[in-house]
CSV table of C-alpha atoms and ligand atoms in Angstrom, one decimal:
chain,number,residue,atom,x,y,z
A,23,MET,CA,10.9,99.0,-106.6
A,24,VAL,CA,11.3,102.4,-108.2
A,25,TRP,CA,8.7,104.8,-109.4
A,26,ASP,CA,8.3,104.4,-113.1
A,27,GLU,CA,4.7,105.1,-113.8
A,28,GLY,CA,4.4,107.7,-116.6
A,29,ALA,CA,8.0,108.8,-116.2
A,30,ASP,CA,9.2,110.7,-119.3
A,31,THR,CA,12.6,110.2,-120.9
A,32,GLU,CA,14.2,113.1,-119.1
A,33,THR,CA,13.0,111.8,-115.8
A,34,GLN,CA,14.2,108.3,-116.5
A,35,MET,CA,17.6,109.6,-117.6
A,36,LEU,CA,18.0,111.8,-114.5
A,37,ARG,CA,16.8,109.0,-112.3
A,38,ASP,CA,19.5,106.7,-113.8
A,39,ILE,CA,22.2,109.3,-113.4
A,40,ALA,CA,21.2,110.0,-109.7
A,41,HIS,CA,20.9,106.2,-108.9
A,42,GLU,CA,24.3,105.4,-110.4
A,43,PHE,CA,25.8,108.4,-108.5
A,44,ALA,CA,24.1,107.3,-105.3
A,45,GLN,CA,25.5,103.8,-105.7
A,46,ARG,CA,29.0,104.7,-106.8
A,47,THR,CA,29.6,107.7,-104.6
A,48,LEU,CA,27.0,108.5,-102.0
A,49,ARG,CA,26.8,105.2,-100.2
A,50,SER,CA,30.5,105.1,-99.3
A,51,ALA,CA,30.8,108.9,-98.8
A,52,GLY,CA,27.8,108.9,-96.5
A,53,GLN,CA,29.1,106.0,-94.4
A,54,GLN,CA,32.5,107.5,-94.1
A,55,ALA,CA,31.0,110.8,-93.0
A,56,ASP,CA,28.9,108.9,-90.4
A,57,ALA,CA,32.0,107.4,-89.0
A,58,THR,CA,34.2,110.6,-89.0
A,59,GLY,CA,31.7,113.4,-88.6
A,60,GLU,CA,33.3,115.2,-91.6
A,61,THR,CA,31.0,116.4,-94.3
A,62,PRO,CA,31.8,114.9,-97.6
A,63,TRP,CA,32.1,118.1,-99.6
A,64,ALA,CA,33.7,116.3,-102.6
A,65,ALA,CA,30.5,114.2,-103.0
A,66,VAL,CA,28.4,117.4,-102.6
A,67,ARG,CA,30.4,119.1,-105.4
A,68,ALA,CA,30.2,115.9,-107.5
A,69,ALA,CA,26.4,116.0,-107.3
A,70,GLY,CA,26.5,119.6,-108.7
A,71,GLU,CA,28.9,118.6,-111.4
A,72,LEU,CA,26.5,116.0,-112.6
A,73,GLY,CA,23.8,118.7,-112.8
A,74,LEU,CA,21.9,117.4,-109.8
A,75,SER,CA,22.2,120.6,-107.7
A,76,ALA,CA,19.5,123.2,-108.2
A,77,ALA,CA,18.2,121.4,-111.3
A,78,ASN,CA,15.0,123.4,-111.0
A,79,VAL,CA,16.8,126.5,-112.4
A,80,PRO,CA,15.5,127.1,-115.9
A,81,ALA,CA,17.6,127.2,-119.1
A,82,ALA,CA,17.5,131.0,-119.2
A,83,TYR,CA,19.8,130.9,-116.1
A,84,GLY,CA,21.9,127.9,-117.1
A,85,GLY,CA,20.0,125.0,-115.6
A,86,PRO,CA,17.8,122.2,-116.9
A,87,GLY,CA,14.7,123.6,-115.3
A,88,ILE,CA,13.2,120.2,-114.3
A,89,SER,CA,9.7,119.9,-112.8
A,90,ALA,CA,9.0,119.2,-109.2
A,91,ARG,CA,7.8,115.7,-110.2
A,92,THR,CA,11.2,115.0,-111.8
A,93,MET,CA,13.1,116.6,-109.0
A,94,ALA,CA,11.2,114.3,-106.5
A,95,VAL,CA,12.4,111.3,-108.5
A,96,VAL,CA,16.0,112.5,-108.3
A,97,MET,CA,15.7,113.2,-104.6
A,98,GLU,CA,14.4,109.6,-104.0
A,99,GLU,CA,17.5,108.2,-105.6
A,100,LEU,CA,19.9,110.5,-103.8
A,101,GLY,CA,18.1,109.8,-100.5
A,102,TRP,CA,18.6,106.1,-101.3
A,103,GLY,CA,22.3,106.8,-101.5
A,104,ASN,CA,22.6,108.9,-98.4
A,105,PHE,CA,20.1,111.1,-96.6
A,106,GLY,CA,22.5,113.6,-95.2
A,107,VAL,CA,24.4,114.4,-98.4
A,108,THR,CA,21.0,114.8,-100.1
A,109,ALA,CA,19.9,117.4,-97.5
A,110,THR,CA,23.1,119.4,-98.1
A,111,VAL,CA,22.8,119.2,-101.9
A,112,GLY,CA,19.0,119.9,-101.8
A,113,ALA,CA,19.4,123.3,-100.1
A,114,ALA,CA,20.5,124.9,-103.3
A,115,SER,CA,17.2,124.1,-105.1
A,116,LEU,CA,15.2,125.6,-102.2
A,117,VAL,CA,17.1,128.9,-102.4
A,118,ALA,CA,16.8,128.8,-106.2
A,119,ALA,CA,13.0,128.3,-105.9
A,120,ALA,CA,12.8,131.3,-103.6
A,121,LEU,CA,14.8,133.4,-106.2
A,122,LEU,CA,12.6,132.2,-109.0
A,123,ARG,CA,9.5,133.2,-107.1
A,124,ALA,CA,10.5,136.5,-105.6
A,125,GLY,CA,14.0,137.5,-106.9
A,126,THR,CA,14.7,140.6,-109.0
A,127,GLU,CA,16.2,140.0,-112.4
A,128,GLN,CA,19.5,141.2,-111.1
A,129,GLN,CA,19.4,138.7,-108.2
A,130,ARG,CA,18.4,135.9,-110.5
A,131,GLN,CA,21.2,136.7,-112.9
A,132,ARG,CA,23.8,136.8,-110.2
A,133,TYR,CA,22.8,133.7,-108.2
A,134,LEU,CA,20.9,131.2,-110.2
A,135,PRO,CA,23.8,130.3,-112.6
A,136,GLN,CA,26.1,129.8,-109.6
A,137,LEU,CA,23.6,127.5,-107.8
A,138,CYS,CA,23.1,125.2,-110.8
A,139,SER,CA,26.7,125.4,-112.1
A,140,THR,CA,28.3,122.1,-113.2
A,141,GLN,CA,31.8,123.7,-112.9
A,142,ALA,CA,31.8,125.1,-109.4
A,143,PRO,CA,28.3,124.7,-107.9
A,144,TRP,CA,27.5,127.0,-105.0
A,145,VAL,CA,26.4,125.5,-101.7
A,146,ALA,CA,23.3,127.2,-100.2
A,147,ALA,CA,21.5,127.5,-96.9
A,148,LEU,CA,18.0,128.4,-95.8
A,149,ALA,CA,18.3,130.0,-92.3
A,150,LEU,CA,15.1,130.2,-90.4
A,151,THR,CA,15.6,128.5,-87.0
A,152,GLU,CA,16.9,130.5,-84.0
A,153,PRO,CA,17.9,129.5,-80.5
A,154,GLU,CA,14.5,130.6,-79.1
A,155,SER,CA,12.3,129.9,-82.2
A,156,GLY,CA,11.9,126.7,-84.2
A,157,SER,CA,8.4,125.3,-84.9
A,158,GLU,CA,6.8,128.7,-84.7
A,159,LEU,CA,8.8,129.8,-87.8
A,160,GLU,CA,7.6,126.9,-89.9
A,161,ILE,CA,3.8,127.0,-89.8
A,162,SER,CA,1.2,129.0,-91.6
A,163,LEU,CA,-0.5,130.4,-88.5
A,164,ALA,CA,0.6,134.0,-88.9
A,165,GLY,CA,0.0,135.0,-85.3
A,166,GLU,CA,1.7,137.5,-83.0
A,167,GLN,CA,3.0,134.6,-80.9
A,168,GLN,CA,5.3,133.6,-83.7
A,169,ARG,CA,8.5,135.3,-82.6
A,170,LEU,CA,11.6,136.1,-84.6
A,171,ALA,CA,14.6,137.6,-82.8
A,172,THR,CA,17.0,138.3,-85.7
A,173,HIS,CA,16.3,141.8,-86.8
A,174,ALA,CA,17.2,144.2,-89.5
A,175,THR,CA,17.4,147.9,-88.8
A,176,ARG,CA,17.1,150.3,-91.7
A,177,THR,CA,20.2,152.4,-92.5
A,178,ALA,CA,20.6,155.2,-95.2
A,179,ASP,CA,21.4,152.6,-97.9
A,180,GLY,CA,20.3,149.3,-96.6
A,181,TYR,CA,20.0,147.3,-93.4
A,182,LEU,CA,22.0,146.3,-90.3
A,183,LEU,CA,21.4,142.7,-89.3
A,184,ARG,CA,21.7,141.4,-85.7
A,185,GLY,CA,20.9,138.0,-84.3
A,186,ALA,CA,21.7,134.3,-84.4
A,187,LYS,CA,20.5,131.2,-86.3
A,188,ARG,CA,20.9,127.6,-85.1
A,189,PHE,CA,20.6,124.1,-86.7
A,190,ILE,CA,21.2,125.4,-90.2
A,191,THR,CA,22.0,122.9,-92.9
A,192,ASN,CA,25.3,124.2,-94.5
A,193,GLY,CA,25.1,127.1,-92.0
A,194,GLY,CA,28.4,128.9,-92.1
A,195,MET,CA,29.7,126.8,-95.0
A,196,ALA,CA,27.3,128.0,-97.7
A,197,ASP,CA,28.3,130.4,-100.5
A,198,LEU,CA,24.8,131.9,-100.4
A,199,THR,CA,22.4,132.0,-97.4
A,200,LEU,CA,18.8,132.9,-97.5
A,201,LEU,CA,18.1,134.3,-94.0
A,202,LEU,CA,14.9,135.3,-92.3
A,203,ALA,CA,14.9,138.5,-90.1
A,204,LYS,CA,12.3,140.9,-89.0
A,205,THR,CA,12.2,144.5,-90.2
A,206,GLU,CA,10.1,147.4,-89.0
A,207,ASP,CA,7.5,147.1,-91.7
A,208,GLY,CA,4.8,145.5,-89.6
A,209,SER,CA,4.3,143.3,-86.6
A,210,GLY,CA,4.5,139.5,-86.1
A,211,PRO,CA,5.1,137.5,-89.3
A,212,GLN,CA,4.0,140.5,-91.4
A,213,ALA,CA,7.4,142.0,-90.6
A,214,TRP,CA,9.5,139.0,-91.7
A,215,THR,CA,11.8,139.7,-94.5
A,216,LEU,CA,14.3,137.4,-96.4
A,217,PHE,CA,17.9,138.5,-97.0
A,218,LEU,CA,20.4,137.0,-99.5
A,219,LEU,CA,23.8,136.9,-97.8
A,220,GLU,CA,27.0,135.9,-99.5
A,221,LYS,CA,29.7,134.1,-97.5
A,222,ASP,CA,32.3,136.2,-95.8
A,223,ILE,CA,30.5,139.5,-95.7
A,224,PRO,CA,31.6,141.6,-92.7
A,225,GLY,CA,29.6,140.9,-89.6
A,226,PHE,CA,28.2,137.5,-90.9
A,227,ARG,CA,30.1,134.7,-89.2
A,228,ALA,CA,29.9,131.0,-88.7
A,229,GLY,CA,29.5,129.5,-85.3
A,230,ARG,CA,30.4,125.9,-84.4
A,231,GLN,CA,29.4,122.8,-86.3
A,232,ILE,CA,26.7,121.2,-84.2
A,233,PRO,CA,27.4,117.4,-83.6
A,234,THR,CA,24.3,115.3,-84.5
A,235,MET,CA,23.3,111.7,-83.8
A,236,GLY,CA,22.5,111.1,-87.5
A,237,LEU,CA,22.4,112.9,-90.8
A,238,ARG,CA,26.2,113.2,-90.5
A,239,GLY,CA,26.6,113.4,-94.2
A,240,SER,CA,25.2,116.9,-93.8
A,241,TYR,CA,26.8,119.9,-92.2
A,242,THR,CA,24.7,121.5,-89.4
A,243,GLY,CA,25.9,124.8,-88.1
A,244,GLU,CA,25.2,128.1,-86.3
A,245,LEU,CA,25.3,131.6,-87.7
A,246,PHE,CA,25.8,134.9,-86.1
A,247,LEU,CA,25.0,138.4,-87.4
A,248,ASP,CA,26.9,141.1,-85.5
A,249,ASP,CA,25.8,144.5,-87.1
A,250,CYS,CA,26.1,143.0,-90.5
A,251,ALA,CA,25.5,145.8,-93.0
A,252,VAL,CA,23.8,144.8,-96.3
A,253,PRO,CA,22.5,146.9,-99.2
A,254,GLU,CA,18.8,147.2,-100.0
A,255,GLN,CA,19.4,144.8,-102.9
A,256,ALA,CA,20.0,142.0,-100.5
A,257,VAL,CA,16.3,141.8,-99.7
A,258,LEU,CA,14.5,139.0,-101.5
A,259,GLY,CA,11.0,140.2,-102.5
A,260,ARG,CA,9.7,143.2,-100.7
A,261,PRO,CA,10.3,144.0,-97.0
A,262,GLY,CA,7.6,142.1,-95.1
A,263,SER,CA,7.1,139.4,-97.7
A,264,GLY,CA,9.4,136.8,-96.0
A,265,PHE,CA,6.6,134.8,-94.3
A,266,GLU,CA,4.7,134.4,-97.6
A,267,ILE,CA,7.8,133.3,-99.5
A,268,VAL,CA,9.0,130.9,-96.7
A,269,LEU,CA,5.6,129.2,-96.7
A,270,GLN,CA,5.9,128.6,-100.5
A,271,VAL,CA,9.4,127.3,-100.2
A,272,LEU,CA,8.4,125.0,-97.3
A,273,GLN,CA,5.9,123.4,-99.6
A,274,ILE,CA,8.7,122.5,-102.0
A,275,ALA,CA,11.1,121.6,-99.1
A,276,ARG,CA,8.6,119.3,-97.5
A,277,THR,CA,7.8,117.5,-100.8
A,278,MET,CA,11.5,117.1,-101.7
A,279,ILE,CA,12.7,115.9,-98.3
A,280,SER,CA,9.8,113.5,-98.2
A,281,SER,CA,11.0,112.0,-101.4
A,282,ALA,CA,14.5,111.6,-100.0
A,283,ALA,CA,13.0,110.0,-96.9
A,284,VAL,CA,11.2,107.5,-99.3
A,285,GLY,CA,14.6,106.7,-100.8
A,286,LEU,CA,16.1,106.2,-97.4
A,287,ALA,CA,13.2,103.8,-96.4
A,288,ARG,CA,13.6,102.0,-99.8
A,289,ALA,CA,17.3,101.4,-99.1
A,290,ALA,CA,16.5,99.8,-95.8
A,291,TYR,CA,13.6,97.8,-97.3
A,292,GLU,CA,15.8,96.5,-100.1
A,293,ALA,CA,18.5,95.4,-97.7
A,294,ALA,CA,16.0,93.6,-95.5
A,295,ALA,CA,14.2,92.0,-98.4
A,296,ALA,CA,17.5,90.6,-99.7
A,297,TYR,CA,18.6,89.5,-96.2
A,298,SER,CA,15.3,87.8,-95.5
A,299,LEU,CA,16.0,85.4,-98.4
A,300,GLU,CA,19.6,84.7,-97.5
A,301,ARG,CA,19.2,84.2,-93.8
A,302,GLN,CA,17.9,80.8,-92.7
A,303,GLN,CA,16.4,79.9,-89.4
A,304,PHE,CA,14.4,76.8,-88.5
A,305,GLY,CA,15.5,75.3,-91.8
A,306,ARG,CA,14.1,78.0,-94.2
A,307,PRO,CA,14.7,81.6,-95.2
A,308,ILE,CA,13.4,83.9,-92.5
A,309,ARG,CA,11.1,85.6,-95.1
A,310,GLU,CA,9.0,82.4,-95.1
A,311,HIS,CA,8.2,83.0,-91.4
A,312,GLU,CA,5.0,84.9,-91.6
A,313,PHE,CA,5.9,87.6,-89.1
A,314,VAL,CA,8.9,88.6,-91.2
A,315,GLY,CA,7.1,88.3,-94.5
A,316,GLY,CA,4.3,90.4,-93.0
A,317,MET,CA,6.7,93.1,-91.9
A,318,LEU,CA,8.2,93.3,-95.4
A,319,ALA,CA,4.7,93.6,-96.9
A,320,ARG,CA,3.8,96.4,-94.6
A,321,MET,CA,7.1,98.2,-95.3
A,322,ARG,CA,6.6,98.0,-99.1
A,323,VAL,CA,3.0,99.3,-98.9
A,324,ASP,CA,4.0,102.2,-96.7
A,325,ILE,CA,6.9,103.2,-99.1
A,326,ASP,CA,4.6,103.0,-102.1
A,327,ALA,CA,2.0,105.1,-100.3
A,328,ALA,CA,4.5,107.7,-99.2
A,329,ARG,CA,5.8,108.0,-102.8
A,330,LEU,CA,2.3,108.5,-104.1
A,331,LEU,CA,1.7,111.3,-101.6
A,332,VAL,CA,5.0,112.9,-102.7
A,333,GLN,CA,4.0,112.7,-106.3
A,334,ARG,CA,0.6,114.2,-105.6
A,335,ALA,CA,2.2,117.2,-103.9
A,336,ALA,CA,4.8,117.5,-106.7
A,337,LEU,CA,2.0,117.5,-109.3
A,338,ASP,CA,0.3,120.3,-107.4
A,339,LEU,CA,3.5,122.3,-107.3
A,340,ASP,CA,4.0,121.8,-111.0
A,341,ALA,CA,0.5,123.0,-111.7
A,342,GLY,CA,1.1,126.1,-109.6
A,343,ARG,CA,-1.6,125.1,-107.1
A,344,ASP,CA,-1.3,125.7,-103.4
A,345,ALA,CA,0.3,122.4,-102.1
A,346,SER,CA,0.5,123.3,-98.4
A,347,LEU,CA,-1.9,120.5,-97.3
A,348,GLN,CA,-0.5,117.9,-99.8
A,349,ALA,CA,3.1,118.7,-98.8
A,350,ALA,CA,2.3,118.4,-95.1
A,351,GLU,CA,0.5,115.0,-95.7
A,352,ALA,CA,3.5,113.7,-97.7
A,353,LYS,CA,6.0,114.9,-95.1
A,354,LEU,CA,4.1,113.5,-92.1
A,355,PHE,CA,3.6,110.1,-93.8
A,356,ALA,CA,7.0,109.8,-95.4
A,357,ALA,CA,8.9,110.7,-92.2
A,358,GLU,CA,6.9,108.3,-90.1
A,359,THR,CA,7.4,105.6,-92.8
A,360,ALA,CA,11.2,106.2,-92.9
A,361,VAL,CA,11.4,105.8,-89.1
A,362,ARG,CA,9.2,102.7,-89.0
A,363,VAL,CA,10.8,101.0,-92.1
A,364,THR,CA,14.4,101.6,-91.0
A,365,GLN,CA,13.6,100.1,-87.6
A,366,ASP,CA,11.9,97.1,-89.1
A,367,ALA,CA,14.7,96.6,-91.5
A,368,LEU,CA,17.1,96.6,-88.6
A,369,GLN,CA,14.9,94.1,-86.7
A,370,ILE,CA,14.9,91.7,-89.7
A,371,HIS,CA,18.7,91.7,-89.6
A,372,GLY,CA,18.6,90.6,-86.0
A,373,GLY,CA,21.9,91.1,-84.1
A,374,TYR,CA,23.7,92.0,-87.3
A,375,GLY,CA,21.4,94.9,-87.8
A,376,PHE,CA,22.5,96.3,-84.4
A,377,THR,CA,26.2,96.3,-85.2
A,378,ARG,CA,28.0,99.2,-86.8
A,379,GLU,CA,29.3,96.8,-89.5
A,380,LEU,CA,26.1,97.3,-91.5
A,381,PRO,CA,24.4,100.6,-92.4
A,382,LEU,CA,21.0,99.6,-90.7
A,383,GLU,CA,21.7,101.5,-87.5
A,384,MET,CA,22.9,104.6,-89.4
A,385,TRP,CA,19.7,104.5,-91.4
A,386,VAL,CA,17.6,104.4,-88.2
A,387,ARG,CA,19.5,107.4,-86.8
A,388,ASP,CA,19.3,109.3,-90.2
A,389,ALA,CA,15.5,108.6,-90.5
A,390,LEU,CA,14.8,110.4,-87.1
A,391,ILE,CA,15.6,113.8,-88.4
A,392,SER,CA,12.9,113.5,-91.1
A,393,ARG,CA,10.3,113.9,-88.3
A,394,ILE,CA,12.0,117.1,-87.2
A,395,PHE,CA,13.4,119.4,-89.9
A,396,PHE,CA,11.2,121.5,-92.2
A,397,GLY,CA,8.6,121.4,-89.5
A,398,THR,CA,8.2,118.6,-87.0
A,399,SER,CA,5.5,115.9,-87.5
A,400,GLU,CA,3.4,117.7,-84.9
A,401,MET,CA,3.6,120.9,-87.1
A,402,GLN,CA,2.5,118.9,-90.2
A,403,MET,CA,-0.5,117.6,-88.2
A,404,LEU,CA,-1.2,121.2,-87.2
A,405,GLU,CA,-0.9,122.3,-90.8
A,406,ILE,CA,-3.3,119.5,-91.9
A,407,ALA,CA,-5.8,120.2,-89.1
A,408,GLN,CA,-5.8,123.9,-90.2
A,409,GLY,CA,-6.3,122.9,-93.8
A,410,LEU,CA,-9.3,120.8,-92.7
A,411,ALA,CA,-10.7,123.8,-90.9
A,412,ARG,CA,-10.4,125.9,-94.2
A,413,ALA,CA,-12.0,123.2,-96.4
B,518,FAD,C1,20.1,118.3,-88.5
B,518,FAD,C2,19.2,119.5,-88.6
B,518,FAD,C3,19.1,120.2,-89.7
B,518,FAD,C4,18.3,121.4,-89.8
B,518,FAD,N1,18.3,122.2,-90.9
B,518,FAD,C5,17.7,123.4,-90.8
B,518,FAD,C6,17.9,124.4,-91.9
B,518,FAD,O1,18.5,124.1,-92.9
B,518,FAD,N2,17.2,125.6,-91.8
B,518,FAD,C7,16.5,125.9,-90.7
B,518,FAD,O2,16.0,127.0,-90.6
B,518,FAD,N3,16.3,125.0,-89.7
B,518,FAD,C8,16.9,123.8,-89.7
B,518,FAD,N4,16.7,122.9,-88.7
B,518,FAD,C9,15.9,123.2,-87.6
B,518,FAD,C10,14.6,122.5,-87.5
B,518,FAD,O3,13.8,122.9,-88.6
B,518,FAD,C11,14.0,122.7,-86.2
B,518,FAD,O4,14.7,122.0,-85.2
B,518,FAD,C12,12.5,122.3,-86.1
B,518,FAD,O5,11.7,123.2,-86.8
B,518,FAD,C13,12.0,122.2,-84.7
B,518,FAD,O6,12.3,123.4,-84.0
B,518,FAD,P1,13.0,123.3,-82.5
B,518,FAD,O7,14.1,122.4,-82.6
B,518,FAD,O8,13.2,124.7,-82.1
B,518,FAD,O9,11.9,122.6,-81.6
B,518,FAD,P2,10.7,123.3,-80.9
B,518,FAD,O10,9.9,124.2,-81.8
B,518,FAD,O11,11.1,123.9,-79.6
B,518,FAD,O12,9.7,122.0,-80.6
B,518,FAD,C14,10.0,121.1,-79.5
B,518,FAD,C15,8.9,120.0,-79.5
B,518,FAD,O13,7.7,120.7,-79.3
B,518,FAD,C16,6.7,120.4,-80.3
B,518,FAD,N5,5.8,121.5,-80.5
B,518,FAD,C17,6.2,122.8,-80.6
B,518,FAD,N6,5.1,123.6,-80.8
B,518,FAD,C18,4.0,122.7,-80.8
B,518,FAD,C19,2.6,122.9,-81.0
B,518,FAD,N7,2.1,124.1,-81.2
B,518,FAD,N8,1.8,121.8,-81.0
B,518,FAD,C20,2.4,120.6,-80.8
B,518,FAD,N9,3.7,120.4,-80.6
B,518,FAD,C21,4.5,121.4,-80.6
B,518,FAD,C22,7.6,120.1,-81.5
B,518,FAD,O14,6.9,119.3,-82.5
B,518,FAD,C23,8.7,119.4,-80.9
B,518,FAD,O15,8.4,118.0,-80.7
B,518,FAD,C24,17.5,121.7,-88.7
B,518,FAD,C25,17.6,120.9,-87.5
B,518,FAD,C26,18.4,119.8,-87.5
B,518,FAD,C27,18.4,119.0,-86.2
């Protein structure tokens, strides 16, 4: 039950590499991380060494430059292996996408080869969320009520950053962080500006790792900026263009994380489908009881439908079209599907599904974050409703 329709040779090859890696490495690394709470950095590095980190970087900067459609296929396989590690690996492609859209040639030359390196791949982070602002930073409303507290004050040769970021994937661990702050170039989102921050620059410090109920294969942390001085060259795009770039990157992020959520749902579905044939009750496999068979049918249809929505959004991204509505639809449906399917898969396993001896309960916990990060399901609905108003 993998997506094959029209896949070219490169996509099939990368899908096979990603699937094999997911089976051989991600499944066990993810489960171990879930038990210990320790991020499996070796598995994250191994993904990069296989060329699966920031694979959207084009050949001119050392990467394979794969399409969004192919990237989505890779993300589904990685998500099938472990959703958390996939989120941590995936951050590099988002920062790369932002650099490709808005970076200067100097910034691209400096960072893109590092992000897609197969020798020592850099870990990246996209830092938007703050203690007081979450949803309002991840929606295309562009209103004065969208607050951003982290601010950048102009100095003679650059900016001084002050503020805090919370719930950041790889936050404090990343070699490169793309961080949103407001400058004095306008009001509301018109003043938002993105900064490229390398690890260990003075005044940029990691806070604690935030313990989470799921997605424990991924590192979630806090960041603090205490009068962090950066040169003008740290700005991505022009001052005041942060909102526009973030909205474009969110289209990619939503599409890719939706694909990983499809992979997570598929993992749970496959386990349930296999178990439903093995497990006998009332003298026959439980799949032959119509409520169980019906549940499996519903799960399968939802996964296929979610994948098709992802592919539609990826096609739009590849064609350079605005994919905000398509990405929001994919994200809303894929996240809800991942939550429903993992719960149904647990249910089909009965009491065994509820134990910590099988990965079902971990998948249920992991799936829940898909409704929250990169804009909650409510934000996707708002985005879609706004899109309807524009149509
Ligand atoms: C594990 C993890 C990893 C994350 N990774 C990153 C990352 O890498 N980078 C990053 O920047 N952020 C990251 N986040 C943050 C995430 O994107 C935010 O948590 C999310 O956007 C929601 O923001 P919030 O938590 O502040 O909730 P709030 O915005 O406070 O929302 C609380 C509730 O109110 C609802 N709500 C808010 N406004 C409205 C409205 N207008 N209409 C209807 N409902 C509304 C929300 O849907 C939600 O249910 C991560 C979070 C977690 C938990």
